[in-house]
Short mmCIF file of C-alpha atoms in Angstrom, two decimals:
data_model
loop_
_atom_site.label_atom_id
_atom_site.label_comp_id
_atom_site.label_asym_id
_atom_site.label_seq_id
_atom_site.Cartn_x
_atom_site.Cartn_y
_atom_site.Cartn_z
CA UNK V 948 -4.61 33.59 -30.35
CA UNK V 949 -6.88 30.85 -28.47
CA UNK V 950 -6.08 26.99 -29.18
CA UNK V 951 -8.50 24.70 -28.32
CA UNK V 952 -6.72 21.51 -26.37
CA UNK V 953 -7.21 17.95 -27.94
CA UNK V 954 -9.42 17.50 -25.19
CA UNK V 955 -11.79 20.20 -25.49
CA UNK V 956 -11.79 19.08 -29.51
CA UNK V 957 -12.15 15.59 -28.81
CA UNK V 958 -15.20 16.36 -26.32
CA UNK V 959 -17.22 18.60 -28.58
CA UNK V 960 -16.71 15.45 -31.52
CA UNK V 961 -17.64 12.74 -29.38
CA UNK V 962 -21.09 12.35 -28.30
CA UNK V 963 -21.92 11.70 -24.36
CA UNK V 964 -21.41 8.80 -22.49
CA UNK V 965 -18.99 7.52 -25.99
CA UNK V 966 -17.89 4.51 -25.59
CA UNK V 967 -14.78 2.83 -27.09
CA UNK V 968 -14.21 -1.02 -26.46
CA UNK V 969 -11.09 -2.81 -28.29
CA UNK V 970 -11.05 -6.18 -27.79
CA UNK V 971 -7.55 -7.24 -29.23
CA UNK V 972 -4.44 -9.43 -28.61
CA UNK V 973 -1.73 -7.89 -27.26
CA UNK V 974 1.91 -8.58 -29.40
CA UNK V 975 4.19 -10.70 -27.30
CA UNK V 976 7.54 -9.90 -28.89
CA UNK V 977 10.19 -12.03 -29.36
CA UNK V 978 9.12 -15.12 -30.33
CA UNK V 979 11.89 -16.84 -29.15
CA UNK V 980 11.39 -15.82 -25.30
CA UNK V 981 9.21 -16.41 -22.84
CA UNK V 982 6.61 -14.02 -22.12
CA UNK V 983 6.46 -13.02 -18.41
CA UNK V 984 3.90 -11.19 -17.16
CA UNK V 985 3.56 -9.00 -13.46
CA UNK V 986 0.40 -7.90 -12.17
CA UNK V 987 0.93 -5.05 -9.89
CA UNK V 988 3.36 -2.43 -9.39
CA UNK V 989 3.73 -2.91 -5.42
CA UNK V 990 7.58 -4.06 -3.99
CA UNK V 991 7.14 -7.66 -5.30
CA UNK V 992 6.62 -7.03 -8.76
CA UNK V 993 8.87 -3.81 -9.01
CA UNK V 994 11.90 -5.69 -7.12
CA UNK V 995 11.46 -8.01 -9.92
CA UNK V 996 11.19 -5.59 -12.83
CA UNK V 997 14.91 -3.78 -11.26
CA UNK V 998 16.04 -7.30 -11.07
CA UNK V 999 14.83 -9.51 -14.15
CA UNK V 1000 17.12 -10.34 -17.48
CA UNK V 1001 14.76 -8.71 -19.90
CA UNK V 1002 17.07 -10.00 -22.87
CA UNK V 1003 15.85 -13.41 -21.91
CA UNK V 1004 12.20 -12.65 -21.22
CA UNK V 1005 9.44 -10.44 -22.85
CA UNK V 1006 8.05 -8.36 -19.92
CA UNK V 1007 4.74 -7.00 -19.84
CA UNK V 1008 3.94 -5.21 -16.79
CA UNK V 1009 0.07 -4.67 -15.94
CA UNK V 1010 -1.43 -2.62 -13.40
CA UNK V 1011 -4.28 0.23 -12.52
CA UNK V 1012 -1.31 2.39 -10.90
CA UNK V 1013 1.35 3.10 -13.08
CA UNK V 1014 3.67 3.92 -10.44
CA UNK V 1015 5.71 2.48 -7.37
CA UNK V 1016 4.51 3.73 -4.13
CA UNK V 1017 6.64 4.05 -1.07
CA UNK V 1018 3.97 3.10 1.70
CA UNK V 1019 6.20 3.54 4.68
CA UNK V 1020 6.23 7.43 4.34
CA UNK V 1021 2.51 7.60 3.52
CA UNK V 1022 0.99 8.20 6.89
CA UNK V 1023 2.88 11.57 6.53
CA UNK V 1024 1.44 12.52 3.40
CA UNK V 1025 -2.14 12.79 5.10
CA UNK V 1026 -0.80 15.61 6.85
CA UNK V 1027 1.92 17.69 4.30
CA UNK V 1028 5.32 16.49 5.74
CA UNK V 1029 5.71 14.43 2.61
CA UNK V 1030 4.48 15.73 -0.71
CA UNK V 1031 2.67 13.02 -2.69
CA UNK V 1032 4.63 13.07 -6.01
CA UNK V 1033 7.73 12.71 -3.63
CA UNK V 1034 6.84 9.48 -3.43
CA UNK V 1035 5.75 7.92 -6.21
CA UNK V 1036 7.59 6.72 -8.68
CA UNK V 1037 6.93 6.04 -12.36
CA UNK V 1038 7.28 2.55 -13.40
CA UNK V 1039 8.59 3.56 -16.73
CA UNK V 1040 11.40 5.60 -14.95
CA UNK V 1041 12.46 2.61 -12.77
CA UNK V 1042 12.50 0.50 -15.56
CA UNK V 1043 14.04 3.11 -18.06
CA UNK V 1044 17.17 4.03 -15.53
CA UNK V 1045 18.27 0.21 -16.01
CA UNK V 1046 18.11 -0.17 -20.07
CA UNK V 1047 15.59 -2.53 -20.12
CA UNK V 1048 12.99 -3.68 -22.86
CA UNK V 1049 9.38 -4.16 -21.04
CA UNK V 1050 5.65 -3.10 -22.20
CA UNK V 1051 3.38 -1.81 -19.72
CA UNK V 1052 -0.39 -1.63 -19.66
CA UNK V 1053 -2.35 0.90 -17.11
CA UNK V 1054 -5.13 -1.20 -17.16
CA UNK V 1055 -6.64 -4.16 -14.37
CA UNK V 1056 -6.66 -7.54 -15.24
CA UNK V 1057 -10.72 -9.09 -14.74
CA UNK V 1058 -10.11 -12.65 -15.72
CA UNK V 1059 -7.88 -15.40 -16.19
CA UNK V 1060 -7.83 -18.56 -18.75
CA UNK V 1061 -5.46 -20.90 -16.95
CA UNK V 1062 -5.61 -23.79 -19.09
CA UNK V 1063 -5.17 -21.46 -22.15
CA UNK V 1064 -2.26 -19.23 -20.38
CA UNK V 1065 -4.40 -15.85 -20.90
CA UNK V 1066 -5.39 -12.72 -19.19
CA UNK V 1067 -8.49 -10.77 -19.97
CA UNK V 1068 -7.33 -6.97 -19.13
CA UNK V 1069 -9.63 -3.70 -18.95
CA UNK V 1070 -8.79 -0.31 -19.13
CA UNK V 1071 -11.32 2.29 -17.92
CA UNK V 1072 -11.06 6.20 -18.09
CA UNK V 1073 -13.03 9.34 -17.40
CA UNK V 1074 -10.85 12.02 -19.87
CA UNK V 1075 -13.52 14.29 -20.22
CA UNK V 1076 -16.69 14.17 -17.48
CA UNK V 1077 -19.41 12.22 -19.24
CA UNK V 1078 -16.99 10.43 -22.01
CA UNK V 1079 -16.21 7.44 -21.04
CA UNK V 1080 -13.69 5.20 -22.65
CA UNK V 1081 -13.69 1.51 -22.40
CA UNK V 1082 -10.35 -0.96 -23.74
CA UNK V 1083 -9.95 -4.44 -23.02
CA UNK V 1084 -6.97 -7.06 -24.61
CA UNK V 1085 -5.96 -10.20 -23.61
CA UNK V 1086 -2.91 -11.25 -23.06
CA UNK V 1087 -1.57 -14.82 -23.11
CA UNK V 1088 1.39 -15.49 -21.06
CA UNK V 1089 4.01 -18.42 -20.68
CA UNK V 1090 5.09 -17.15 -17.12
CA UNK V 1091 2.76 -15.56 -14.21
CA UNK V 1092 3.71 -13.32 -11.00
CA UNK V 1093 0.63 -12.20 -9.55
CA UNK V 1094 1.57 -9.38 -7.04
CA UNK V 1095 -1.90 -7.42 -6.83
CA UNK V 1096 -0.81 -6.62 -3.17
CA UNK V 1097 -4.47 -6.16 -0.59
CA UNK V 1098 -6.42 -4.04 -0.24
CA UNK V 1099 -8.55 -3.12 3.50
CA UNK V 1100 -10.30 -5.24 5.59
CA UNK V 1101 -13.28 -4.07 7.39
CA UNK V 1102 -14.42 -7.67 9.26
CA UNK V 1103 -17.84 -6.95 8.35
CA UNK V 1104 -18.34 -4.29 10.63
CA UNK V 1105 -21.40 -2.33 9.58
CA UNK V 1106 -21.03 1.43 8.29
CA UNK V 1107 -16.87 1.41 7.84
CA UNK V 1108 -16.83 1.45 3.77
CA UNK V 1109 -19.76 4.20 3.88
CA UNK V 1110 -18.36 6.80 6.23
CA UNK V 1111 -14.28 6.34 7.12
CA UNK V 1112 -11.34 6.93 5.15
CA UNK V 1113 -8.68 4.32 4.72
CA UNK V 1114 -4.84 4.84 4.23
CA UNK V 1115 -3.40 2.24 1.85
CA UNK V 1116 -3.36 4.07 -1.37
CA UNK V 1117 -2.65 7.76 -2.46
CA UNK V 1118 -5.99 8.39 -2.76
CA UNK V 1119 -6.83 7.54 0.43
CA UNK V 1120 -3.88 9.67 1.87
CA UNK V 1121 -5.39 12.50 0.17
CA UNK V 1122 -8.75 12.06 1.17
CA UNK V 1123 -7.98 12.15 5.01
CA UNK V 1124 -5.88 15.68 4.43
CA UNK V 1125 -9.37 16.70 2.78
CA UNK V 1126 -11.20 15.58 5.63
CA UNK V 1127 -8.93 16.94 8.43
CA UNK V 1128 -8.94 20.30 6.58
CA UNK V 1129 -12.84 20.48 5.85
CA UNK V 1130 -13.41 19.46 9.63
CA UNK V 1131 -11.29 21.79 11.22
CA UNK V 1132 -12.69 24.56 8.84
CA UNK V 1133 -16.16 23.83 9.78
CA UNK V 1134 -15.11 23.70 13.30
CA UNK V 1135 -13.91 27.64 13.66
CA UNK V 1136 -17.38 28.62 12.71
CA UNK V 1137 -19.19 30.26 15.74
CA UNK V 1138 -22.57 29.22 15.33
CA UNK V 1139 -22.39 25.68 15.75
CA UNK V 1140 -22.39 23.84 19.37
CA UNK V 1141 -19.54 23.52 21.87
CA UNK V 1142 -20.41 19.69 21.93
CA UNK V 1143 -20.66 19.72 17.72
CA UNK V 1144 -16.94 21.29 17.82
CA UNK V 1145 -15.97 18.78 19.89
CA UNK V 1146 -17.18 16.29 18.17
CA UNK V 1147 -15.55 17.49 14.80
CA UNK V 1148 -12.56 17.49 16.69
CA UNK V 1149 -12.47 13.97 17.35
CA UNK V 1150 -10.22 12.03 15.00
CA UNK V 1151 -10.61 8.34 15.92
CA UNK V 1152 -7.69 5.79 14.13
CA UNK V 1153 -9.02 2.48 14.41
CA UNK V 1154 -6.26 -0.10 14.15
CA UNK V 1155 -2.90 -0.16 16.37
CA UNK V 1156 -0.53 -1.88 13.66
CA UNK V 1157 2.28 0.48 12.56
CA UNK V 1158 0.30 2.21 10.19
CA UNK V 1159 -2.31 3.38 12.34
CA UNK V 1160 0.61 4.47 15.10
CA UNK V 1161 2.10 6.12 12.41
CA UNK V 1162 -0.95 8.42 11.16
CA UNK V 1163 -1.55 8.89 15.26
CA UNK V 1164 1.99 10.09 15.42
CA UNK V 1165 2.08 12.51 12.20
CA UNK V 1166 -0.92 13.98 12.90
CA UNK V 1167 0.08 14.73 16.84
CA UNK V 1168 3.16 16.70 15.35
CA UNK V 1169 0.44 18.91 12.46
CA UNK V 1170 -1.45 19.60 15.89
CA UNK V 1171 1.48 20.46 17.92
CA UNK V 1172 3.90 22.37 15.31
CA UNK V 1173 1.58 23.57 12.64
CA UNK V 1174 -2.23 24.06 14.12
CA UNK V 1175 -0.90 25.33 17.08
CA UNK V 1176 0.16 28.39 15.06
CA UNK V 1177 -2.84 28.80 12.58
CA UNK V 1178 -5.39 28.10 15.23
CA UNK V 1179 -4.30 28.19 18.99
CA UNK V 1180 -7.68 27.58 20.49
CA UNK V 1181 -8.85 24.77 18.15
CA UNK V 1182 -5.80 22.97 18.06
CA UNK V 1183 -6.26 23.05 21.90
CA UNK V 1184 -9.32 20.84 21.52
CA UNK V 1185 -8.25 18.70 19.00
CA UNK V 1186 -8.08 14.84 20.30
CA UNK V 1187 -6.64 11.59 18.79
CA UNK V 1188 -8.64 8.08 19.45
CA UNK V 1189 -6.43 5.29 18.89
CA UNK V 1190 -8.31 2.10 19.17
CA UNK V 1191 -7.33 -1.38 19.24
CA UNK V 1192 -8.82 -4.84 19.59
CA UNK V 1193 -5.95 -6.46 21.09
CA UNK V 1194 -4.67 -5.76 24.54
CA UNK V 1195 -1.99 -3.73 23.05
CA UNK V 1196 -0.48 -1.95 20.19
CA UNK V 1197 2.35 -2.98 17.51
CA UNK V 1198 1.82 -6.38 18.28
CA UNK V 1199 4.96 -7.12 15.53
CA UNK V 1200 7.25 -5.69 18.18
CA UNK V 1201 8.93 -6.46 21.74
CA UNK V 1202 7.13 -5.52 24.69
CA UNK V 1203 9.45 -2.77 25.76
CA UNK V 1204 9.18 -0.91 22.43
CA UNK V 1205 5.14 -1.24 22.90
CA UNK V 1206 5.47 -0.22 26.48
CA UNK V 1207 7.77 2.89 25.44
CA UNK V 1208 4.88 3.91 22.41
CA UNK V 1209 2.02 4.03 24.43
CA UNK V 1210 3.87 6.22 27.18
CA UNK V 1211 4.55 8.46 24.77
CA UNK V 1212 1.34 8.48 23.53
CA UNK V 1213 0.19 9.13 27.14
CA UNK V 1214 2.41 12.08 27.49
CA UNK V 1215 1.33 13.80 24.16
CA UNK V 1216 -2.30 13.10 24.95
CA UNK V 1217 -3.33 10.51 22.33
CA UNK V 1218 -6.20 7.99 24.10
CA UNK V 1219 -5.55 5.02 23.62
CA UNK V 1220 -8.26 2.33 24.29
CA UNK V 1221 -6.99 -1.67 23.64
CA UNK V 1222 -9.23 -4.46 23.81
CA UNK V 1223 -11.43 -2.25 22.27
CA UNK V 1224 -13.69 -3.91 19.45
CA UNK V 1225 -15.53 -1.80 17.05
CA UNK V 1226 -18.94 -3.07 16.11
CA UNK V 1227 -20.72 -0.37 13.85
CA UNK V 1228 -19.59 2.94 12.39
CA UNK V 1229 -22.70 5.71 11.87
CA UNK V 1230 -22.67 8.92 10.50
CA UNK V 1231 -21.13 10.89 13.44
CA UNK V 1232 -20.56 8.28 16.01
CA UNK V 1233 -18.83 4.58 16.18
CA UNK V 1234 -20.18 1.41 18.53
CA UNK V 1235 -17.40 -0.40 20.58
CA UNK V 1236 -17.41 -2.67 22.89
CA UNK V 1237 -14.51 -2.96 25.92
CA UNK V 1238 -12.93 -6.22 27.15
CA UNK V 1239 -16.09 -6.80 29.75
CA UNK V 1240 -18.66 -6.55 26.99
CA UNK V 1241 -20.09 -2.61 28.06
CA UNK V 1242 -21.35 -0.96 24.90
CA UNK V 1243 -20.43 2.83 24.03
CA UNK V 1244 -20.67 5.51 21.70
CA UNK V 1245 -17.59 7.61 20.57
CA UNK V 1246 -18.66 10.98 18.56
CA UNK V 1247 -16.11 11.32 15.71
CA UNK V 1248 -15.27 14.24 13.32
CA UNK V 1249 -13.38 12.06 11.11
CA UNK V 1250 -12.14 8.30 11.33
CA UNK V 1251 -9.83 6.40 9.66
CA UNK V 1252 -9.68 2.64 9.23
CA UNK V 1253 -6.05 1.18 9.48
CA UNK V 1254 -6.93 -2.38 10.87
CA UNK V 1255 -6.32 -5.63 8.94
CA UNK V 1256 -5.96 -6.07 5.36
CA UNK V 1257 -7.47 -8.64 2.90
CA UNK V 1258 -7.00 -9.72 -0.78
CA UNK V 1259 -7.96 -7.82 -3.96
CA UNK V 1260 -10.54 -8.84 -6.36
CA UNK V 1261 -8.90 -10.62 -8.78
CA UNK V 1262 -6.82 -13.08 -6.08
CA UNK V 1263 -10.28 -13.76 -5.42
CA UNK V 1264 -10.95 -14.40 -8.98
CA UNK V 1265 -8.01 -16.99 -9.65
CA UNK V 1266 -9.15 -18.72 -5.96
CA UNK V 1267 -12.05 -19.93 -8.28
CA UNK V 1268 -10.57 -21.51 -10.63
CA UNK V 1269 -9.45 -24.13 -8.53
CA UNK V 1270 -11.79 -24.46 -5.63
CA UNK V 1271 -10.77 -27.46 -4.51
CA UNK V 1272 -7.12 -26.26 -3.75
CA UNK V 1273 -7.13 -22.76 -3.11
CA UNK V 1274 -9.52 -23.28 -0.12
CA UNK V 1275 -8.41 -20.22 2.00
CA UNK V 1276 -10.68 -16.87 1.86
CA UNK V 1277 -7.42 -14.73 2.76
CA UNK V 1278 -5.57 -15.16 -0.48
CA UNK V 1279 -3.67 -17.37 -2.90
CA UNK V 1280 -2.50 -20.30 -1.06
CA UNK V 1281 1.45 -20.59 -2.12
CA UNK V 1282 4.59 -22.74 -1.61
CA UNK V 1283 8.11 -22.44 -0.20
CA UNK V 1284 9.22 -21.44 -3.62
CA UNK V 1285 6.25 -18.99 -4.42
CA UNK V 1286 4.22 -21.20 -6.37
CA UNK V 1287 0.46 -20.50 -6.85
CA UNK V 1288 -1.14 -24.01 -5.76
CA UNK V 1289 -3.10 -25.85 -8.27
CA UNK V 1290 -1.40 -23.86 -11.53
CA UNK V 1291 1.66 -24.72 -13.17
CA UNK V 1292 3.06 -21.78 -14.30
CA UNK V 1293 1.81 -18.88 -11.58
CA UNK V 1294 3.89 -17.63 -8.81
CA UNK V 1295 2.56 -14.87 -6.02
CA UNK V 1296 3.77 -12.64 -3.57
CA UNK V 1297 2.99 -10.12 -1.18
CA UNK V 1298 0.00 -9.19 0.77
CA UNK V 1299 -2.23 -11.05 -2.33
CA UNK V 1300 -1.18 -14.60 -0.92
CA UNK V 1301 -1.60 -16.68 2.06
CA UNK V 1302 2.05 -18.20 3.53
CA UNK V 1303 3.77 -18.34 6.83
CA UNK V 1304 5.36 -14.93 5.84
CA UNK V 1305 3.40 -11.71 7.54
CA UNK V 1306 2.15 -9.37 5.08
CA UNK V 1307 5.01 -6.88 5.50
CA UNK V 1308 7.29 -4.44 2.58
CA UNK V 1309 10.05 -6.13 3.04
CA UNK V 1310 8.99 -9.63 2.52
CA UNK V 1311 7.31 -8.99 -0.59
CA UNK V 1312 10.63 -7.62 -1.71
CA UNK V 1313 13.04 -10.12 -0.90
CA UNK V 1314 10.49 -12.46 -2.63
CA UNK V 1315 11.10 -10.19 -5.34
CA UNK V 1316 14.83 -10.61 -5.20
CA UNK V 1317 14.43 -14.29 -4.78
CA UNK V 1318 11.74 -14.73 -7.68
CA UNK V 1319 13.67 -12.89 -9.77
CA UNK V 1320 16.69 -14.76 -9.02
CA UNK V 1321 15.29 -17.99 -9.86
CA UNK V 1322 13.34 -16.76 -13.48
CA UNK V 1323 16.58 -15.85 -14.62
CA UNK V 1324 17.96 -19.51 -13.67
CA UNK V 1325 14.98 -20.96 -15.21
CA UNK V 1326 15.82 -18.62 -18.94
CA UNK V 1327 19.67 -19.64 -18.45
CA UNK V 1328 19.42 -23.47 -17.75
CA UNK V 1329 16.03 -23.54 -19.92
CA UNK V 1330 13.48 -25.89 -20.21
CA UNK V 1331 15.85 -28.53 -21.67
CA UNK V 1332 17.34 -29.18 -17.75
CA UNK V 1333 14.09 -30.58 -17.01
CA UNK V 1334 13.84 -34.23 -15.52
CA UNK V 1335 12.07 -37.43 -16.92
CA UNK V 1336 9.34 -34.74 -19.46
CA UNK V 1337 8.09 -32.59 -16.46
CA UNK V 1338 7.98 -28.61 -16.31
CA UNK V 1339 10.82 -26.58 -15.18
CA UNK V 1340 7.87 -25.14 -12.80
CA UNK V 1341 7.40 -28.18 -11.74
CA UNK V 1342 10.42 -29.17 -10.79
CA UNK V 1343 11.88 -25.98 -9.31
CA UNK V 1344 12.42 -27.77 -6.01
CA UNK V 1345 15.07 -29.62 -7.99
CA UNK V 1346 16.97 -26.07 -8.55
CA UNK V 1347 16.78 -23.79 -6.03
CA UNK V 1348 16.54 -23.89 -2.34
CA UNK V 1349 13.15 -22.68 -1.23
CA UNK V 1350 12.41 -18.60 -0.25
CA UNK V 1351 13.24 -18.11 3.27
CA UNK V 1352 12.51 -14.41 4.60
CA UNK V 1353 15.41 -13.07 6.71
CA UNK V 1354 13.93 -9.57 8.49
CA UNK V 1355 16.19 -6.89 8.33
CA UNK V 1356 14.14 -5.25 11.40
CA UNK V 1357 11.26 -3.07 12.25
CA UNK V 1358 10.87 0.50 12.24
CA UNK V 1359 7.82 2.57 13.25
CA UNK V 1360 7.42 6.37 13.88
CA UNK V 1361 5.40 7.33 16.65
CA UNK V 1362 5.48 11.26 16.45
CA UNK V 1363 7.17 13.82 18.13
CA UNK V 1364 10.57 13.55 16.30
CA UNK V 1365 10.92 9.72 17.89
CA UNK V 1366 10.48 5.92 16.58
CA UNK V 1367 11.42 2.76 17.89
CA UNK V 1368 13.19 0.26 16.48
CA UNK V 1369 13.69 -3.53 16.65
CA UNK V 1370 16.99 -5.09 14.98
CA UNK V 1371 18.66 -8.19 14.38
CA UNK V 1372 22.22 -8.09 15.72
CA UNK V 1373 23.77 -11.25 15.35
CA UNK V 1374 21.53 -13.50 16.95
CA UNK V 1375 20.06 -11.11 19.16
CA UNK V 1376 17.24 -8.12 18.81
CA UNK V 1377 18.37 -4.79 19.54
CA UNK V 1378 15.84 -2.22 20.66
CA UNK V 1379 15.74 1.36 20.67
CA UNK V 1380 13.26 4.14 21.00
CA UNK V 1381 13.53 8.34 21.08
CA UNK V 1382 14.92 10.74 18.65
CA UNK V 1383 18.17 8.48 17.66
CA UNK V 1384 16.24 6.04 16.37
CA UNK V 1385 14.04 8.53 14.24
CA UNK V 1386 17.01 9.52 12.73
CA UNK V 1387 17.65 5.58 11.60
CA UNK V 1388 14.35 5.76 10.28
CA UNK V 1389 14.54 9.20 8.14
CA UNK V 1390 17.82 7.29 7.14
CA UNK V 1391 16.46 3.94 6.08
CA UNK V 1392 13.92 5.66 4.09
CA UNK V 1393 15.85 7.83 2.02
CA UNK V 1394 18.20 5.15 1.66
CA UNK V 1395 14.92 2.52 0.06
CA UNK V 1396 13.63 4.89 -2.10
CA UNK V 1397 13.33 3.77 -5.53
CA UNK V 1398 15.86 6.81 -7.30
CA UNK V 1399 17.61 9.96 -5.80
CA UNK V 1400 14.90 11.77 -7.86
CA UNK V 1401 12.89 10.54 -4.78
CA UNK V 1402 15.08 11.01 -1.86
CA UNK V 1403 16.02 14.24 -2.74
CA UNK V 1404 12.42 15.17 -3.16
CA UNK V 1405 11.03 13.42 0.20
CA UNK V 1406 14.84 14.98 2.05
CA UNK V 1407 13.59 18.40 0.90
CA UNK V 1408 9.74 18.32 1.87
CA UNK V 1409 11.51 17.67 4.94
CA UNK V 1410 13.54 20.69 4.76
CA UNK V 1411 10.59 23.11 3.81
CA UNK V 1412 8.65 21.25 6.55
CA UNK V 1413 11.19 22.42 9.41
CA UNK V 1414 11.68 25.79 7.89
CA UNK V 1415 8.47 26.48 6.96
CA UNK V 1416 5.96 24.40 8.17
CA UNK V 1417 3.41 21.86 6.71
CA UNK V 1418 1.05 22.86 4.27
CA UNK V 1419 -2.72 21.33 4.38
CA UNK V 1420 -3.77 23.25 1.11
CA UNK V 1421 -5.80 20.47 -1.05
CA UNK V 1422 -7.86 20.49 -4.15
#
């Protein structure tokens, strides 16, 4: 016999457009502990949560994605050779795998009391089209890690928000695969315009950072391995756009590396146009401007936006609470030892903040290691260690030595089974490019994914991908 589901039940109850708003205080536990509280689920704040003594804080974890994402493998994932769930994790498994006591909200904090030590948090959801329910809580805090991460940066330029895609969350990756499909579709039809096909079969990357390089490179092998098979003659015409405003790309790496990516790019037929500034994206063509100032127009199928990145909304939101110190329209201005400046009890870290770190993975997760480090210092030695009345906080420089980011290297993939690779050896860089060094990277990631659950899962999309192909099947 037919069940109905609790949603279908709960839908034909509930008027339209019901709305549910709970305005409460959330519990903070133990009474005797501080209450710490992470906003974000990004390297910084989950390096923390694997990290932290939860027997000597209460954790509360909030955050509108209620999983880790592993961003360095999600340029593949526009194009099916990574698998999406592969690569997210849940934050309740991280946490759960260790044993440790923490509550976690799926919501986004919207304001902040920072005299009064209290968050104002809102949770929003669609369950059932045209029900809408609506929570908020606030939640007062002793302890504050703000790790929001960024979000894109379009400079202004007119058009970008309205008609490209973006690659910095999973939406975004699955978007573009929508995109590339739905173009390429409406590209085999035979009533449409050799200069129309050729237009749809322009996919411009704007931004020559590793990401964008990345998405060049991964979509280069779909083309070469994958639409070569389904459709010979299309994938014939197919062309990659990489543009760049600087005079060259990966500007994070040595000169031979960058000179070794864009011959490679050469030889597998991906333009590349540096010095190359974009001034306006339209419906089916983008304005640029080359390094003498001529004005053109590029026709575009699809485009996606990989250049810069700025900070979210509610950075933006604490900035104003102290206008006269947080002065920079980047991000949270912060210390040596990760201190918010102008609060006394709010650290931050990662792409949210403004330091003389670069906006990289791997900072924001040895600040994690270090930030974590020093909480549980501050729970063991307590506030009692404090000098002459002031704040533990306060006086942190007193403790601990100051964060100091040591890189462990860069890695980039650039398509065609080859990366490059810049490491620290000693006091020396070591640099290598070709298929030995995508083998380090394959390595490295497996090896920095957050469970085996994950590198098992990401080792066999690879598996199926060499076997069987990539799949561009979507929703």
């Amino acid at each position: 016999p037919a069940v109905a589901s609790p949603l279908t039940s709960c839908a034909a109850a509930s008027p339209p457009h019901f709305q549910e708003t709970s305005n409460r205080n959330v519990p903070s536990g133990d009474s005797k502990k501080k209450t710490l509280v992470l906003l974000g689920t990004g390297w910084g704040s989950t390096t923390i949560l694997k990290n932290i003594d939860t027997l000597r804080y209460n954790v509360v974890v909030v955050s509108p994605r209620n999983y880790f994402l592993f961003t360095p493998l999600l340029p593949s994932c526009t194009v099916g050779t990574t698998e999406s769930r592969s690569i997210m994790e849940p934050i309740r498994h991280i946490v759960g795998r260790r044993g440790k006591a923490m509550r976690f909200y799926e919501a986004e904090c919207k304001d902040i009391d920072v005299a009064k030590k209290e968050l104002k948090i809102e949770y929003n959801s669609n369950l059932v089209e045209g029900t809408n329910i609506n929570a908020t809580a606030n939640i007062k805090y002793d302890y504050l890690v703000v790790g929001v991460g960024g979000t894109y940066n379009t400079f202004g330029t007119p058009g970008v928000e309205k008609y490209a895609c973006f690659l910095k969350e999973m939406g975004d990756a699955s978007k573009i695969r929508r995109r590339l499909k739905d173009t390429i579709e409406k590209a085999s039809f035979d009533n449409i315009s050799a200069e129309e096909r050729s237009r749809l079969l322009n996919i411009v990357v704007v931004g020559g950072g590793p990401t964008g390089v990345e998405f060049a490179g991964e979509l280069h092998d779909l083309i070469t391995e994958d639409l070569s098979r389904w459709v010979p003659e299309l994938s014939k015409q197919i062309k990659i756009t990489l543009i760049e405003a600087l005079p060259n790309v990966l500007p994070s790496f040595g000169k031979k590396l960058v000179i070794y990516t864009e011959a490679m790019f050469k030889k597998c037929g991906i333009s590349l146009r540096t010095s190359t500034k974009v001034h306006e994206v339209k419906e089916k063509t983008l304005v640029v401007s080359d390094a003498d100032g001529t004005q053109s127009e590029i026709p575009y199928g699809t485009i996606v936006w990989a250049a810069g990145i700025s900070a979210r909304e509610f950075a933006h939101t604490l900035r104003s609470k102290m206008p006269g110190v947080q002065t920079s329209t980047r991000g949270l201005i912060i210390d040596d030892y990760l201190r918010v400046k102008g609060t006394d009890a709010i650290w931050a870290l990662g792409d949210c903040t403004v330091s003389k770190n670069a906006p990289l993975a791997q900072v924001a997760s040895q600040q994690g290691k270090w930030l974590s480090k020093t909480l549980n210092k501050l729970a063991k030695d307590g506030e009692s260690s404090s000098v002459a009345g002031g704040t533990a906080f306060a006086q942190l420089d007193q403790k601990v030595k100051p964060f100091v980011y040591s890189s462990n290297g860069s890695l980039a993939y650039i398509g065609g089974e080859k990366a490059i690779a810049e490491l620290p050896f000693f006091n020396k860089q070591i640099m290598a490019g070709g298929p030995l060094a995508s083998l380090f990277w394959k390595s490295y990631c497996l090896w920095e994914l957050s469970s085996v659950r994950s590198s098992l899962s990401v080792a066999t999309d690879w598996a199926k991908r060499a076997l069987f192909g990539r799949t561009m099947s979507v929703d």
